Amino acid sequence: MNGAESGVDMLAQLDELQADENRDFLLMSRPFYDDLVHLFTGTSRSVERLCELDTQTHNSSTSKSVFMIPYSQIAERGYTLRSCRHPIKIIDVKSEYWIKRTRFVASCENSKSRDIHGDFTSTDEQYAEIISDIISKEISTGAGSNFVISREWVAHVNNFEFREALGVFRNLLVREIGSYWIFLARFGRTYFVGASPERHLSIAFNELAMTPISGTLRTPNGHPTDDQLVNFVLDAKEARELQMVLDEELKMVSGIGSSPISVYGPSLRFMSRLVHTEYAIRAHSKRSVSHVLAGSLFAPTVMGAPIENSARVIARHETHDRRYYSGVLGVVNYESTAPTLDSTIMIRTAEISDNSVRILAGSTIVQDSVPMKEASETRAKVQGLLDSFDAKESGRSATASLRDRVRLPLSVRMVLDERQANTASFWRDTSSSLDLGTAYGLCSEHLNIGIVDMEDAFSNMLRVLLECLGCSVSVYTPSEAVSCHRKHRLMFMGPGPGNPISEDPAMRSVATLIQDRLRNRQPFLAVCLSHQILANVLGFPIRRRRVPNQGVVRTIDWFGDPISVGFYNSYEAYFRNCRKEPVRIAEVDMSFANESSEIHGFRGEFFGSFQFHPESSLSLDGRETLMSEILRILSREMPEQSCDMQSDRVGRAL
């Protein structure tokens, strides 16, 4: 491996790369880490599966690899893919160089790009119509809380050369601010150049980090006022978008990492024409790089929530091939026993071939999205990148952006601090819960809990919460749970997308499971979708909400106690005869909203349910409410030998 502190060798390498178009490379700058530009060169190859990143790197003569993962790798997780499969690109690094960013910019002053002229392949009106369809046909019917739909911008060019691509990269270094990675990669005869604001995943010293970003303030002149920033941070829609993305990435981190998990933020990320809000998540992890990467495909900020159903929605509504848009570009180093990894999400990226420039941009669609505003947002994202194809000097410097980050006005810092208080304390530091679980007697080898995963990784968050309280937890699919649930002292029926009264096999399996637990008086709790299935089993009507609850926080009356919790539901169970107090029907108590008769939860002697998500980062009182229900149920648990004797009476009462 070569290093060149003076940068002379690196500049010579650029000349060689221009002369030899068959050599692949990555040029990369990470403004939040250092003021360097790195160059990685080596032999490239294509593979089909992520596990080959581990095995072939270990068997090669190099310890470091550059990799690029296409969107089509979503199929490796078994998720829906409509477009073509594309290979994972890997460069086994033979040489590495670095140089000060200022020196690189000065040395490439003569590398000029060219003006390009293109347009979206769909009109703003057509894109807005797709958004309207997704709101009415997907979000409103319970398919998910939010979805990211991209659109395609294309320009036709002839003979786009190495120095022109280098010129775009140089311009991004000079003009773009707030980027996590600024990069130029060449694989074969195709260039990928971009300035991505978002980390995909980093690993160092067995700690992984992710940075969910959402919420967008458009700043055409690059200079937002203090009032604009305050109003942006206080905007309910933008705040809800970010909080939902935080939940989605916590689902992901809970699946690939382990406690302690900690959330920091929100904070602001300044770009040349945009400002975003973001969180930072850190967690422990000792799993292989390929395993962690596979479990992180792909970020909810480029897909939506929940991830598995988002893949179906994208396949239904996007007519173009995403190729490497929304994929991952990264560098992994196996030199030590604990590998290090850094990677970025491939957004704000141009794919340049011999005859075209292709840019994809998307927006996060939620229930209250304004379709034409979302179309305008995609134009702003594309324009921010197109500015770097222009040779004129303009824009603020990256140095200025870092000053902005440190010197936020007091009014902005205050509202950001207020937003921080809206994240459940458990997720700000999960390690704080073990003592609580011990104090309440939950740390017991006898408290083995099963969770039914209904295609929503909220089950991962629920598992982490329960494990941090000292419980032993196993996760099952609905069909698996039907055959093995009886070995668990307590079962959790999990949340998920869809219509609770449909004939979907998963819905039927959970209904069967609930009926079996009721007959045998075996303790269980049901969350969100499973709460609705329980309500249907108990004979309560189910209706679709006129306006879905997606990332909505409410303070509700929970059997006499006010609690602040987060809701994600398009359907609800309701009580026909509205009363002011929780009511008892046979052996079931209910908590419900007086104004709408929506049932928030049930309490039976050995079971309970939540329409809300106690495991969500939105639920400030979620952990305590969940723990109280577990203790309530287990304290009333019937002796095992009397279960059969009591089952008929309970069945008749229900």
Coordinates of N, CA and C in Angstrom, one line a residue, residues 479-632:
S479 N -46.1 -18.2 10.8 CA -46.3 -19.7 10.7 C -45.5 -20.4 11.7
E480 N -44.2 -20.0 11.9 CA -43.4 -20.6 12.9 C -44.0 -20.6 14.3
A481 N -44.6 -19.4 14.7 CA -45.1 -19.2 16.0 C -46.3 -20.1 16.3
V482 N -47.1 -20.4 15.3 CA -48.2 -21.3 15.6 C -47.8 -22.6 16.2
S483 N -46.7 -23.1 15.7 CA -46.3 -24.5 16.1 C -45.4 -24.5 17.4
C484 N -44.8 -23.3 17.8 CA -43.9 -23.4 18.9 C -44.2 -22.3 20.0
H485 N -45.3 -21.7 19.9 CA -45.5 -20.6 20.9 C -45.7 -21.1 22.3
R486 N -46.2 -22.3 22.5 CA -46.5 -22.8 23.9 C -45.3 -22.9 24.8
K487 N -44.1 -23.0 24.2 CA -42.9 -23.1 25.1 C -42.5 -21.8 25.7
H488 N -43.2 -20.7 25.3 CA -42.9 -19.4 25.8 C -43.9 -19.0 26.9
R489 N -43.4 -18.5 28.0 CA -44.2 -18.0 29.1 C -45.1 -16.8 28.6
L490 N -44.5 -16.0 27.8 CA -45.2 -14.8 27.3 C -44.9 -14.6 25.8
M491 N -46.0 -14.3 25.1 CA -45.8 -14.1 23.6 C -46.2 -12.6 23.3
F492 N -45.4 -12.0 22.4 CA -45.8 -10.7 21.8 C -46.2 -10.9 20.4
M493 N -47.4 -10.5 20.1 CA -47.9 -10.5 18.7 C -47.5 -9.1 18.1
G494 N -46.7 -9.1 17.1 CA -46.1 -7.9 16.7 C -46.9 -7.0 15.7
P495 N -46.4 -5.8 15.4 CA -47.0 -4.9 14.4 C -46.6 -5.3 13.0
G496 N -47.3 -4.7 12.1 CA -47.0 -4.9 10.7 C -47.9 -4.1 9.8
P497 N -47.6 -4.2 8.5 CA -48.5 -3.5 7.5 C -49.7 -4.4 7.1
G498 N -50.8 -3.7 6.6 CA -51.9 -4.5 6.0 C -53.2 -4.3 6.7
N499 N -54.2 -5.0 6.2 CA -55.6 -5.0 6.6 C -55.7 -6.1 7.6
P500 N -56.1 -5.9 8.9 CA -56.1 -6.9 9.9 C -57.2 -7.9 9.7
I501 N -58.3 -7.6 8.9 CA -59.4 -8.6 8.7 C -59.3 -9.2 7.3
S502 N -58.1 -9.1 6.6 CA -58.0 -9.7 5.3 C -57.8 -11.2 5.5
E503 N -57.8 -11.9 4.3 CA -57.5 -13.3 4.3 C -56.0 -13.6 4.2
D504 N -55.2 -12.7 4.4 CA -53.7 -12.9 4.3 C -53.3 -14.0 5.2
P505 N -52.5 -14.9 4.8 CA -52.1 -16.1 5.7 C -51.5 -15.6 7.0
A506 N -50.7 -14.5 7.0 CA -50.1 -14.1 8.2 C -51.2 -13.6 9.2
M507 N -52.2 -12.9 8.7 CA -53.3 -12.5 9.6 C -54.0 -13.7 10.2
R508 N -54.3 -14.7 9.3 CA -55.0 -15.8 9.8 C -54.1 -16.6 10.9
S509 N -52.8 -16.6 10.6 CA -51.9 -17.3 11.6 C -52.0 -16.7 13.0
V510 N -51.9 -15.3 13.0 CA -51.9 -14.6 14.2 C -53.3 -14.7 14.9
A511 N -54.3 -14.7 14.1 CA -55.7 -14.9 14.7 C -55.8 -16.3 15.4
T512 N -55.2 -17.3 14.7 CA -55.2 -18.6 15.3 C -54.4 -18.7 16.5
L513 N -53.3 -18.0 16.5 CA -52.4 -18.0 17.7 C -53.1 -17.3 18.9
I514 N -53.7 -16.2 18.6 CA -54.4 -15.5 19.7 C -55.5 -16.4 20.3
Q515 N -56.3 -17.0 19.4 CA -57.4 -17.9 19.9 C -56.8 -19.0 20.7
D516 N -55.7 -19.6 20.3 CA -55.1 -20.6 21.1 C -54.6 -20.2 22.5
R517 N -54.0 -19.0 22.5 CA -53.5 -18.5 23.8 C -54.7 -18.1 24.7
L518 N -55.8 -17.6 24.1 CA -57.0 -17.3 24.9 C -57.6 -18.6 25.5
R519 N -57.7 -19.6 24.7 CA -58.3 -20.9 25.2 C -57.5 -21.5 26.3
N520 N -56.2 -21.4 26.2 CA -55.3 -22.0 27.2 C -54.8 -21.1 28.3
R521 N -55.4 -19.9 28.3 CA -55.0 -18.9 29.3 C -53.5 -18.7 29.4
Q522 N -52.9 -18.6 28.2 CA -51.4 -18.4 28.2 C -51.2 -16.9 27.9
P523 N -50.3 -16.3 28.7 CA -50.1 -14.8 28.6 C -49.6 -14.3 27.3
F524 N -50.2 -13.2 26.8 CA -49.7 -12.6 25.6 C -50.0 -11.1 25.6
L525 N -49.3 -10.4 24.8 CA -49.5 -9.0 24.5 C -49.5 -8.8 23.0
A526 N -50.3 -7.9 22.5 CA -50.5 -7.6 21.1 C -50.2 -6.1 20.8
V527 N -49.5 -5.9 19.7 CA -49.1 -4.5 19.4 C -49.7 -4.1 18.0
C528 N -50.3 -3.0 17.9 CA -50.8 -2.3 16.7 C -51.6 -3.3 15.8
L529 N -51.1 -3.8 14.7 CA -51.8 -4.7 13.8 C -52.4 -5.9 14.6
S530 N -51.6 -6.4 15.4 CA -52.0 -7.6 16.2 C -53.1 -7.2 17.2
H531 N -53.0 -6.0 17.7 CA -54.1 -5.5 18.6 C -55.4 -5.5 17.8
Q532 N -55.4 -5.1 16.6 CA -56.6 -5.0 15.7 C -57.1 -6.5 15.5
I533 N -56.2 -7.4 15.2 CA -56.6 -8.8 15.0 C -57.2 -9.3 16.3
L534 N -56.6 -9.0 17.5 CA -57.2 -9.4 18.7 C -58.6 -8.8 18.9
A535 N -58.8 -7.5 18.5 CA -60.1 -6.9 18.6 C -61.1 -7.7 17.8
N536 N -60.7 -8.0 16.6 CA -61.6 -8.8 15.7 C -62.0 -10.1 16.3
V537 N -61.0 -10.8 16.9 CA -61.3 -12.1 17.5 C -62.3 -11.9 18.7
L538 N -62.1 -10.8 19.4 CA -63.0 -10.5 20.5 C -64.4 -10.0 20.1
G539 N -64.6 -9.7 18.8 CA -65.9 -9.3 18.3 C -66.1 -7.9 18.1
F540 N -65.0 -7.1 18.2 CA -65.1 -5.6 18.0 C -64.9 -5.3 16.5
P541 N -65.7 -4.3 16.1 CA -65.6 -3.9 14.6 C -64.2 -3.2 14.3
I542 N -63.8 -3.4 13.1 CA -62.5 -2.7 12.6 C -62.9 -1.8 11.5
R543 N -62.3 -0.6 11.4 CA -62.6 0.3 10.3 C -61.3 1.0 9.9
R544 N -61.3 1.4 8.7 CA -60.1 2.1 8.2 C -60.2 3.6 8.6
R545 N -59.2 4.2 9.1 CA -59.2 5.5 9.5 C -59.3 6.5 8.3
R546 N -60.1 7.6 8.5 CA -60.2 8.5 7.5 C -58.9 9.2 7.2
V547 N -58.1 9.5 8.2 CA -56.8 10.0 8.1 C -55.8 9.1 8.9
P548 N -54.9 8.4 8.2 CA -54.1 7.4 9.0 C -53.2 8.1 10.0
N549 N -52.9 7.4 11.1 CA -51.9 7.8 12.1 C -50.6 7.2 11.6
Q550 N -49.7 8.1 11.2 CA -48.4 7.7 10.7 C -47.4 8.6 11.4
G551 N -46.7 8.0 12.4 CA -45.8 8.9 13.2 C -46.4 9.9 14.0
V552 N -47.6 9.7 14.5 CA -48.4 10.7 15.2 C -48.2 10.4 16.7
V553 N -47.9 11.5 17.5 CA -47.7 11.4 18.9 C -49.0 11.9 19.6
R554 N -49.5 11.2 20.5 CA -50.7 11.6 21.3 C -50.4 11.4 22.8
T555 N -51.0 12.2 23.6 CA -51.2 11.9 25.0 C -52.6 11.4 25.2
I556 N -52.6 10.2 25.7 CA -53.9 9.5 25.9 C -54.1 9.1 27.3
D557 N -55.4 8.8 27.6 CA -55.8 8.3 28.9 C -55.6 6.8 28.9
W558 N -54.6 6.3 29.6 CA -54.4 4.8 29.6 C -54.8 4.2 30.9
F559 N -56.1 3.8 31.0 CA -56.6 3.3 32.2 C -56.4 4.2 33.4
G560 N -56.6 5.5 33.2 CA -56.6 6.4 34.2 C -55.3 7.2 34.3
D561 N -54.3 6.8 33.6 CA -53.0 7.5 33.6 C -52.7 8.1 32.2
P562 N -52.3 9.4 32.2 CA -51.9 10.1 31.0 C -50.6 9.6 30.5
I563 N -50.5 9.1 29.2 CA -49.2 8.7 28.7 C -49.0 9.3 27.3
S564 N -47.7 9.6 26.9 CA -47.4 10.1 25.6 C -46.8 9.0 24.8
V565 N -47.5 8.6 23.7 CA -47.1 7.5 22.9 C -47.3 7.8 21.4
G566 N -46.6 6.9 20.6 CA -46.6 7.1 19.1 C -47.5 6.1 18.4
F567 N -48.2 6.6 17.4 CA -49.1 5.7 16.6 C -48.7 5.6 15.2
Y568 N -48.8 4.4 14.6 CA -48.6 4.1 13.2 C -49.8 3.2 12.8
N569 N -50.9 3.7 12.4 CA -52.0 2.8 12.1 C -53.0 3.4 11.1
S570 N -53.4 2.6 10.1 CA -54.4 3.0 9.1 C -55.7 2.4 9.5
Y571 N -55.7 1.4 10.3 CA -57.0 0.8 10.8 C -57.1 0.9 12.3
E572 N -58.3 0.8 12.8 CA -58.5 0.9 14.2 C -59.7 0.0 14.6
A573 N -59.6 -0.5 15.8 CA -60.8 -1.1 16.4 C -61.5 0.0 17.2
Y574 N -62.9 -0.1 17.3 CA -63.6 0.9 18.0 C -64.7 0.3 18.8
F575 N -65.2 1.1 19.8 CA -66.2 0.7 20.7 C -67.5 1.5 20.4
R576 N -68.5 0.8 20.1 CA -69.7 1.5 19.5 C -70.4 2.5 20.5
N577 N -70.5 2.1 21.8 CA -71.2 2.9 22.7 C -70.2 3.7 23.5
C578 N -69.9 5.0 23.1 CA -68.8 5.7 23.7 C -69.2 6.1 25.2
R579 N -68.2 5.9 26.1 CA -68.4 6.2 27.5 C -67.1 7.0 27.9
K580 N -67.2 7.6 29.0 CA -66.1 8.5 29.5 C -65.0 7.7 30.2
E581 N -65.4 6.5 30.8 CA -64.4 5.8 31.6 C -64.0 4.5 30.8
P582 N -62.9 3.9 31.1 CA -62.6 2.6 30.6 C -63.7 1.6 31.0
V583 N -64.0 0.7 30.1 CA -65.2 -0.1 30.3 C -64.8 -1.6 30.4
R584 N -65.6 -2.4 31.0 CA -65.3 -3.8 31.2 C -66.5 -4.6 30.4
I585 N -66.1 -5.4 29.5 CA -67.0 -6.3 28.9 C -66.6 -7.7 29.2
A586 N -67.4 -8.4 30.0 CA -67.1 -9.7 30.5 C -65.7 -9.6 31.3
E587 N -64.7 -10.2 30.8 CA -63.4 -10.1 31.5 C -62.4 -9.3 30.8
V588 N -62.8 -8.3 30.0 CA -61.9 -7.5 29.2 C -62.2 -6.0 29.6
D589 N -61.1 -5.3 29.9 CA -61.2 -3.8 30.1 C -60.7 -3.2 28.8
M590 N -61.2 -1.9 28.6 CA -60.7 -1.2 27.4 C -60.4 0.2 27.8
S591 N -59.4 0.7 27.1 CA -59.0 2.2 27.1 C -59.3 2.7 25.7
F592 N -60.0 3.8 25.6 CA -60.4 4.3 24.3 C -60.5 5.8 24.3
A593 N -60.5 6.4 23.1 CA -60.7 7.8 22.9 C -62.1 8.2 23.0
N594 N -62.5 9.1 23.9 CA -63.9 9.5 24.1 C -64.5 10.1 22.8
E595 N -63.7 10.9 22.1 CA -64.2 11.6 20.9 C -64.5 10.7 19.7
S596 N -63.7 9.6 19.6 CA -63.9 8.8 18.4 C -64.2 7.3 18.7
S597 N -64.1 7.0 20.0 CA -64.4 5.6 20.4 C -63.3 4.6 19.9
E598 N -62.2 5.1 19.4 CA -61.0 4.3 19.0 C -60.5 3.6 20.2
I599 N -60.3 2.3 20.2 CA -59.7 1.5 21.3 C -58.2 1.6 21.3
H600 N -57.7 2.2 22.4 CA -56.2 2.3 22.5 C -55.6 0.9 23.0
G601 N -56.4 0.2 23.7 CA -55.8 -1.1 24.2 C -56.8 -1.9 25.0
F602 N -56.5 -3.2 25.2 CA -57.3 -4.1 26.0 C -56.5 -4.6 27.2
R603 N -57.2 -4.9 28.2 CA -56.6 -5.6 29.4 C -57.5 -6.8 29.8
G604 N -56.9 -7.9 29.7 CA -57.6 -9.1 30.2 C -56.8 -9.7 31.3
E605 N -57.2 -10.7 32.0 CA -56.5 -11.2 33.2 C -55.1 -11.7 32.8
F606 N -55.0 -12.3 31.6 CA -53.7 -12.8 31.2 C -53.2 -12.3 29.9
F607 N -53.8 -11.2 29.4 CA -53.4 -10.7 28.1 C -53.6 -9.2 28.1
G608 N -53.1 -8.5 27.1 CA -53.2 -7.1 26.9 C -52.8 -6.7 25.5
S609 N -53.1 -5.4 25.2 CA -52.8 -5.0 23.8 C -52.6 -3.5 23.8
F610 N -51.9 -3.0 22.7 CA -51.6 -1.6 22.5 C -51.9 -1.3 21.0
Q611 N -52.7 -0.3 20.8 CA -52.8 0.2 19.4 C -51.6 1.0 19.0
F612 N -51.0 1.7 20.0 CA -49.7 2.4 19.8 C -48.5 1.5 19.8
H613 N -47.3 2.1 19.6 CA -46.1 1.4 19.6 C -45.3 1.7 20.9
P614 N -45.3 0.9 21.9 CA -44.5 1.2 23.1 C -43.0 1.2 22.8
E615 N -42.6 0.5 21.8 CA -41.2 0.4 21.5 C -40.6 1.5 20.6
S616 N -41.5 2.4 20.1 CA -41.1 3.4 19.2 C -40.3 4.5 19.9
S617 N -39.4 5.2 19.2 CA -38.7 6.4 19.8 C -39.7 7.5 20.0
L618 N -40.9 7.5 19.4 CA -41.9 8.5 19.6 C -42.6 8.4 21.0
S619 N -42.5 7.2 21.6 CA -43.3 6.9 22.8 C -42.5 7.2 24.0
L620 N -42.7 8.4 24.5 CA -41.9 8.8 25.7 C -42.2 8.0 26.9
D621 N -43.4 7.4 27.0 CA -43.8 6.6 28.2 C -43.9 5.1 27.7
G622 N -43.3 4.8 26.6 CA -43.5 3.4 26.1 C -42.9 2.3 27.0
R623 N -41.6 2.5 27.4 CA -40.9 1.5 28.2 C -41.7 1.2 29.5
E624 N -42.0 2.3 30.2 CA -42.7 2.1 31.5 C -44.1 1.4 31.3
T625 N -44.8 1.9 30.2 CA -46.1 1.3 30.0 C -46.0 -0.2 29.6
L626 N -45.0 -0.5 28.8 CA -44.8 -1.9 28.4 C -44.4 -2.8 29.7
M627 N -43.5 -2.3 30.5 CA -43.1 -3.0 31.6 C -44.2 -3.2 32.6
S628 N -45.1 -2.2 32.8 CA -46.2 -2.3 33.7 C -47.2 -3.4 33.3
E629 N -47.4 -3.5 31.9 CA -48.3 -4.5 31.4 C -47.7 -5.9 31.6
I630 N -46.4 -6.0 31.4 CA -45.8 -7.4 31.6 C -46.0 -7.8 33.0
L631 N -45.7 -6.9 34.0 CA -45.8 -7.2 35.4 C -47.2 -7.5 35.8
R632 N -48.2 -6.7 35.2 CA -49.6 -7.0 35.5 C -50.0 -8.4 35.1

